[in-house]
């Protein structure tokens, strides 16, 4: 084949490409009109029956050389892109996306600003076990100017025979101590129907790793006007984590805090593997505050200070850590909770690092 012939054929292809471009865009305009008609008449955008008819029409008329499967695959891409054209512009970017909102979301809890210019510390026992146990931690918080106290009342445990938490009695203890010590209290809720009740007792509703994709729970948490701390699922990708947050925000509740708590890998030296790189990614992709739970991500007391420093240095808005007056007899996570002296040393280390003063921006 001469160069001349090749050029002619290529010219023909270019011409066809331009015609196809024109046709695809013409098709796009019609699709948008259909979208408007459907919206006005309240008809669903998705119509699999119509799509099947279009694919069948192509199959019946295909004379090759492309196989029908190939043609249908190509057209399905066009159909998919067309559906996206019908979406409202605001739906193209997620509500939690930085593209949607450039400024950081700051969640205020009893005067503490989560996602503000200073990193915050959320600390407390794994489980609420008694008034005295939580009070000891809370008084230490007050002595050190800390504002946020965590404690589990509903404990999602791997074994049904392990301590399941005090339930509402635990929430009552938290509420009482939160009021007495003027602390914001954070506790996990596991049942969608308990969400309205929880708003009466806690300042922040926690959704735990095991429930990150409990969509009914996410929707229930999105339907109240109360801060929510959402933990990353132990085998969730960053995208799934972001979409879980979107579930909450899409229901109207914008006060969402993300918490990286490690993911499950083959590594056994730590309880989970802290995905530290998720922090700057979440900060870039979303406008939500991001915390790092250094206790559940490591399961090891000996590396909590280093891990917390790494989290703050990489741009986290704060750190969550478990502290118990007597971890050896704790009813859950006995091995990984700091005692109060260890916690205070940890606090000194963090204060000494200067990382608690100003947030590192990414
Ligand atoms: C917790 O913070 O009490 C907890 C159970 O953590 P996670 O959901 O991250 O395992
Ligand atoms: Mn725990």
PDB file of N, CA and C in Angstrom, residues 110 125-131 133-134 149-156 163-180 183-207 226:
ATOM      1  N   UNK A 110     -19.388  21.435  71.888  1.00  0.00           N
ATOM      2  CA  UNK A 110     -19.207  22.096  73.189  1.00  0.00           C
ATOM      3  C   UNK A 110     -17.985  23.023  73.190  1.00  0.00           C
ATOM      4  N   UNK A 125     -12.257   5.806  77.714  1.00  0.00           N
ATOM      5  CA  UNK A 125     -12.178   4.347  77.737  1.00  0.00           C
ATOM      6  C   UNK A 125     -12.836   3.705  76.524  1.00  0.00           C
ATOM      7  N   UNK A 126     -12.436   2.484  76.256  1.00  0.00           N
ATOM      8  CA  UNK A 126     -13.069   1.726  75.174  1.00  0.00           C
ATOM      9  C   UNK A 126     -14.562   1.625  75.478  1.00  0.00           C
ATOM     10  N   UNK A 127     -14.880   1.082  76.683  1.00  0.00           N
ATOM     11  CA  UNK A 127     -16.288   0.935  77.083  1.00  0.00           C
ATOM     12  C   UNK A 127     -16.575   1.740  78.340  1.00  0.00           C
ATOM     13  N   UNK A 128     -17.797   2.213  78.422  1.00  0.00           N
ATOM     14  CA  UNK A 128     -18.275   2.791  79.679  1.00  0.00           C
ATOM     15  C   UNK A 128     -18.596   1.613  80.593  1.00  0.00           C
ATOM     16  N   UNK A 129     -17.909   1.534  81.739  1.00  0.00           N
ATOM     17  CA  UNK A 129     -18.132   0.403  82.652  1.00  0.00           C
ATOM     18  C   UNK A 129     -18.847   0.841  83.932  1.00  0.00           C
ATOM     19  N   UNK A 130     -18.540   2.046  84.395  1.00  0.00           N
ATOM     20  CA  UNK A 130     -19.203   2.560  85.604  1.00  0.00           C
ATOM     21  C   UNK A 130     -19.017   4.069  85.649  1.00  0.00           C
ATOM     22  N   UNK A 131     -19.789   4.717  86.501  1.00  0.00           N
ATOM     23  CA  UNK A 131     -19.642   6.161  86.671  1.00  0.00           C
ATOM     24  C   UNK A 131     -18.220   6.482  87.136  1.00  0.00           C
ATOM     25  N   UNK A 133     -15.403   4.883  86.894  1.00  0.00           N
ATOM     26  CA  UNK A 133     -14.366   4.620  85.880  1.00  0.00           C
ATOM     27  C   UNK A 133     -14.295   5.774  84.871  1.00  0.00           C
ATOM     28  N   UNK A 134     -15.446   6.213  84.366  1.00  0.00           N
ATOM     29  CA  UNK A 134     -15.441   7.290  83.367  1.00  0.00           C
ATOM     30  C   UNK A 134     -15.082   8.617  84.030  1.00  0.00           C
ATOM     31  N   UNK A 149     -14.563  13.585  75.284  1.00  0.00           N
ATOM     32  CA  UNK A 149     -14.482  12.303  75.992  1.00  0.00           C
ATOM     33  C   UNK A 149     -15.215  11.222  75.207  1.00  0.00           C
ATOM     34  N   UNK A 150     -14.541  10.111  74.953  1.00  0.00           N
ATOM     35  CA  UNK A 150     -15.201   8.998  74.273  1.00  0.00           C
ATOM     36  C   UNK A 150     -15.499   7.875  75.271  1.00  0.00           C
ATOM     37  N   UNK A 151     -16.422   7.002  74.895  1.00  0.00           N
ATOM     38  CA  UNK A 151     -16.710   5.830  75.715  1.00  0.00           C
ATOM     39  C   UNK A 151     -17.831   5.052  75.065  1.00  0.00           C
ATOM     40  N   UNK A 152     -17.638   3.746  74.898  1.00  0.00           N
ATOM     41  CA  UNK A 152     -18.646   2.935  74.221  1.00  0.00           C
ATOM     42  C   UNK A 152     -19.718   2.434  75.174  1.00  0.00           C
ATOM     43  N   UNK A 153     -20.978   2.644  74.781  1.00  0.00           N
ATOM     44  CA  UNK A 153     -22.092   2.126  75.584  1.00  0.00           C
ATOM     45  C   UNK A 153     -22.711   0.912  74.874  1.00  0.00           C
ATOM     46  N   UNK A 154     -22.734   0.972  73.564  1.00  0.00           N
ATOM     47  CA  UNK A 154     -23.162  -0.186  72.766  1.00  0.00           C
ATOM     48  C   UNK A 154     -21.911  -0.718  72.085  1.00  0.00           C
ATOM     49  N   UNK A 155     -21.451  -1.866  72.502  1.00  0.00           N
ATOM     50  CA  UNK A 155     -20.181  -2.376  71.976  1.00  0.00           C
ATOM     51  C   UNK A 155     -20.413  -3.470  70.936  1.00  0.00           C
ATOM     52  N   UNK A 156     -19.998  -3.230  69.693  1.00  0.00           N
ATOM     53  CA  UNK A 156     -20.109  -4.291  68.699  1.00  0.00           C
ATOM     54  C   UNK A 156     -18.923  -5.252  68.894  1.00  0.00           C
ATOM     55  N   UNK A 163     -18.443  -8.785  76.718  1.00  0.00           N
ATOM     56  CA  UNK A 163     -19.185  -7.649  77.264  1.00  0.00           C
ATOM     57  C   UNK A 163     -19.768  -6.784  76.136  1.00  0.00           C
ATOM     58  N   UNK A 164     -21.063  -6.604  76.154  1.00  0.00           N
ATOM     59  CA  UNK A 164     -21.745  -5.903  75.051  1.00  0.00           C
ATOM     60  C   UNK A 164     -21.978  -4.418  75.337  1.00  0.00           C
ATOM     61  N   UNK A 165     -21.534  -3.970  76.498  1.00  0.00           N
ATOM     62  CA  UNK A 165     -21.733  -2.557  76.840  1.00  0.00           C
ATOM     63  C   UNK A 165     -22.946  -2.382  77.736  1.00  0.00           C
ATOM     64  N   UNK A 166     -23.018  -1.218  78.414  1.00  0.00           N
ATOM     65  CA  UNK A 166     -24.112  -0.970  79.361  1.00  0.00           C
ATOM     66  C   UNK A 166     -25.369  -0.438  78.674  1.00  0.00           C
ATOM     67  N   UNK A 167     -25.275  -0.164  77.367  1.00  0.00           N
ATOM     68  CA  UNK A 167     -26.444   0.345  76.641  1.00  0.00           C
ATOM     69  C   UNK A 167     -26.839   1.728  77.147  1.00  0.00           C
ATOM     70  N   UNK A 168     -28.149   1.949  77.280  1.00  0.00           N
ATOM     71  CA  UNK A 168     -28.635   3.289  77.655  1.00  0.00           C
ATOM     72  C   UNK A 168     -28.058   3.744  79.001  1.00  0.00           C
ATOM     73  N   UNK A 169     -27.847   2.807  79.905  1.00  0.00           N
ATOM     74  CA  UNK A 169     -27.252   3.172  81.207  1.00  0.00           C
ATOM     75  C   UNK A 169     -25.860   3.806  80.980  1.00  0.00           C
ATOM     76  N   UNK A 170     -25.133   3.276  80.013  1.00  0.00           N
ATOM     77  CA  UNK A 170     -23.818   3.842  79.676  1.00  0.00           C
ATOM     78  C   UNK A 170     -23.948   5.247  79.101  1.00  0.00           C
ATOM     79  N   UNK A 171     -24.975   5.441  78.282  1.00  0.00           N
ATOM     80  CA  UNK A 171     -25.205   6.787  77.715  1.00  0.00           C
ATOM     81  C   UNK A 171     -25.546   7.774  78.826  1.00  0.00           C
ATOM     82  N   UNK A 172     -26.326   7.287  79.806  1.00  0.00           N
ATOM     83  CA  UNK A 172     -26.704   8.163  80.936  1.00  0.00           C
ATOM     84  C   UNK A 172     -25.467   8.600  81.719  1.00  0.00           C
ATOM     85  N   UNK A 173     -24.547   7.655  81.921  1.00  0.00           N
ATOM     86  CA  UNK A 173     -23.302   7.979  82.643  1.00  0.00           C
ATOM     87  C   UNK A 173     -22.522   9.038  81.855  1.00  0.00           C
ATOM     88  N   UNK A 174     -22.420   8.838  80.572  1.00  0.00           N
ATOM     89  CA  UNK A 174     -21.678   9.805  79.734  1.00  0.00           C
ATOM     90  C   UNK A 174     -22.312  11.185  79.787  1.00  0.00           C
ATOM     91  N   UNK A 175     -23.626  11.219  79.689  1.00  0.00           N
ATOM     92  CA  UNK A 175     -24.359  12.496  79.691  1.00  0.00           C
ATOM     93  C   UNK A 175     -24.104  13.228  81.016  1.00  0.00           C
ATOM     94  N   UNK A 176     -24.224  12.472  82.103  1.00  0.00           N
ATOM     95  CA  UNK A 176     -24.053  13.091  83.420  1.00  0.00           C
ATOM     96  C   UNK A 176     -22.650  13.679  83.550  1.00  0.00           C
ATOM     97  N   UNK A 177     -21.655  12.880  83.164  1.00  0.00           N
ATOM     98  CA  UNK A 177     -20.262  13.333  83.310  1.00  0.00           C
ATOM     99  C   UNK A 177     -19.953  14.456  82.314  1.00  0.00           C
ATOM    100  N   UNK A 178     -20.505  14.373  81.132  1.00  0.00           N
ATOM    101  CA  UNK A 178     -20.326  15.444  80.138  1.00  0.00           C
ATOM    102  C   UNK A 178     -20.831  16.771  80.695  1.00  0.00           C
ATOM    103  N   UNK A 179     -21.993  16.712  81.363  1.00  0.00           N
ATOM    104  CA  UNK A 179     -22.562  17.932  81.969  1.00  0.00           C
ATOM    105  C   UNK A 179     -21.704  18.400  83.143  1.00  0.00           C
ATOM    106  N   UNK A 180     -21.333  17.465  84.014  1.00  0.00           N
ATOM    107  CA  UNK A 180     -20.558  17.842  85.210  1.00  0.00           C
ATOM    108  C   UNK A 180     -19.214  18.477  84.849  1.00  0.00           C
ATOM    109  N   UNK A 183     -17.718  18.487  79.157  1.00  0.00           N
ATOM    110  CA  UNK A 183     -16.981  17.809  78.080  1.00  0.00           C
ATOM    111  C   UNK A 183     -17.969  17.388  76.994  1.00  0.00           C
ATOM    112  N   UNK A 184     -17.498  17.394  75.757  1.00  0.00           N
ATOM    113  CA  UNK A 184     -18.304  16.835  74.679  1.00  0.00           C
ATOM    114  C   UNK A 184     -18.134  15.326  74.713  1.00  0.00           C
ATOM    115  N   UNK A 185     -19.242  14.586  74.692  1.00  0.00           N
ATOM    116  CA  UNK A 185     -19.109  13.126  74.776  1.00  0.00           C
ATOM    117  C   UNK A 185     -19.471  12.438  73.458  1.00  0.00           C
ATOM    118  N   UNK A 186     -18.711  11.388  73.198  1.00  0.00           N
ATOM    119  CA  UNK A 186     -18.809  10.658  71.925  1.00  0.00           C
ATOM    120  C   UNK A 186     -19.060   9.189  72.217  1.00  0.00           C
ATOM    121  N   UNK A 187     -20.079   8.616  71.568  1.00  0.00           N
ATOM    122  CA  UNK A 187     -20.343   7.201  71.819  1.00  0.00           C
ATOM    123  C   UNK A 187     -20.936   6.547  70.577  1.00  0.00           C
ATOM    124  N   UNK A 188     -20.611   5.290  70.435  1.00  0.00           N
ATOM    125  CA  UNK A 188     -21.056   4.567  69.234  1.00  0.00           C
ATOM    126  C   UNK A 188     -22.514   4.131  69.346  1.00  0.00           C
ATOM    127  N   UNK A 189     -23.214   4.282  68.229  1.00  0.00           N
ATOM    128  CA  UNK A 189     -24.594   3.790  68.127  1.00  0.00           C
ATOM    129  C   UNK A 189     -24.605   2.726  67.029  1.00  0.00           C
ATOM    130  N   UNK A 190     -25.298   1.617  67.299  1.00  0.00           N
ATOM    131  CA  UNK A 190     -25.248   0.504  66.347  1.00  0.00           C
ATOM    132  C   UNK A 190     -26.599   0.216  65.680  1.00  0.00           C
ATOM    133  N   UNK A 191     -27.654   0.787  66.243  1.00  0.00           N
ATOM    134  CA  UNK A 191     -28.986   0.485  65.730  1.00  0.00           C
ATOM    135  C   UNK A 191     -29.641   1.782  65.229  1.00  0.00           C
ATOM    136  N   UNK A 192     -30.106   1.786  63.965  1.00  0.00           N
ATOM    137  CA  UNK A 192     -30.707   3.025  63.441  1.00  0.00           C
ATOM    138  C   UNK A 192     -31.794   3.602  64.343  1.00  0.00           C
ATOM    139  N   UNK A 193     -32.557   2.703  64.994  1.00  0.00           N
ATOM    140  CA  UNK A 193     -33.659   3.240  65.788  1.00  0.00           C
ATOM    141  C   UNK A 193     -33.191   3.953  67.070  1.00  0.00           C
ATOM    142  N   UNK A 194     -31.937   3.736  67.452  1.00  0.00           N
ATOM    143  CA  UNK A 194     -31.398   4.412  68.642  1.00  0.00           C
ATOM    144  C   UNK A 194     -30.836   5.810  68.337  1.00  0.00           C
ATOM    145  N   UNK A 195     -30.793   6.191  67.072  1.00  0.00           N
ATOM    146  CA  UNK A 195     -30.171   7.483  66.713  1.00  0.00           C
ATOM    147  C   UNK A 195     -30.898   8.674  67.370  1.00  0.00           C
ATOM    148  N   UNK A 196     -32.241   8.770  67.256  1.00  0.00           N
ATOM    149  CA  UNK A 196     -32.906   9.923  67.891  1.00  0.00           C
ATOM    150  C   UNK A 196     -32.661   9.956  69.404  1.00  0.00           C
ATOM    151  N   UNK A 197     -32.665   8.787  70.027  1.00  0.00           N
ATOM    152  CA  UNK A 197     -32.416   8.691  71.468  1.00  0.00           C
ATOM    153  C   UNK A 197     -31.000   9.176  71.793  1.00  0.00           C
ATOM    154  N   UNK A 198     -30.057   8.777  70.973  1.00  0.00           N
ATOM    155  CA  UNK A 198     -28.653   9.125  71.220  1.00  0.00           C
ATOM    156  C   UNK A 198     -28.439  10.629  71.245  1.00  0.00           C
ATOM    157  N   UNK A 199     -29.209  11.356  70.424  1.00  0.00           N
ATOM    158  CA  UNK A 199     -29.010  12.816  70.359  1.00  0.00           C
ATOM    159  C   UNK A 199     -29.307  13.470  71.712  1.00  0.00           C
ATOM    160  N   UNK A 200     -30.072  12.780  72.541  1.00  0.00           N
ATOM    161  CA  UNK A 200     -30.396  13.343  73.861  1.00  0.00           C
ATOM    162  C   UNK A 200     -29.246  13.135  74.849  1.00  0.00           C
ATOM    163  N   UNK A 201     -28.377  12.189  74.574  1.00  0.00           N
ATOM    164  CA  UNK A 201     -27.334  11.839  75.540  1.00  0.00           C
ATOM    165  C   UNK A 201     -25.921  12.244  75.119  1.00  0.00           C
ATOM    166  N   UNK A 202     -25.631  12.120  73.836  1.00  0.00           N
ATOM    167  CA  UNK A 202     -24.232  12.336  73.420  1.00  0.00           C
ATOM    168  C   UNK A 202     -24.110  13.553  72.502  1.00  0.00           C
ATOM    169  N   UNK A 203     -22.910  14.108  72.452  1.00  0.00           N
ATOM    170  CA  UNK A 203     -22.665  15.273  71.589  1.00  0.00           C
ATOM    171  C   UNK A 203     -22.235  14.838  70.193  1.00  0.00           C
ATOM    172  N   UNK A 204     -21.623  13.658  70.115  1.00  0.00           N
ATOM    173  CA  UNK A 204     -21.217  13.120  68.816  1.00  0.00           C
ATOM    174  C   UNK A 204     -21.624  11.648  68.751  1.00  0.00           C
ATOM    175  N   UNK A 205     -22.299  11.294  67.670  1.00  0.00           N
ATOM    176  CA  UNK A 205     -22.687   9.892  67.450  1.00  0.00           C
ATOM    177  C   UNK A 205     -21.555   9.227  66.683  1.00  0.00           C
ATOM    178  N   UNK A 206     -21.028   8.149  67.223  1.00  0.00           N
ATOM    179  CA  UNK A 206     -19.979   7.417  66.490  1.00  0.00           C
ATOM    180  C   UNK A 206     -20.615   6.276  65.702  1.00  0.00           C
ATOM    181  N   UNK A 207     -20.177   6.133  64.448  1.00  0.00           N
ATOM    182  CA  UNK A 207     -20.548   4.937  63.676  1.00  0.00           C
ATOM    183  C   UNK A 207     -19.262   4.151  63.509  1.00  0.00           C
ATOM    184  N   UNK A 226     -26.949  16.397  64.198  1.00  0.00           N
ATOM    185  CA  UNK A 226     -26.058  16.096  65.309  1.00  0.00           C
ATOM    186  C   UNK A 226     -24.726  15.613  64.734  1.00  0.00           C
TER     187      UNK A 226
END
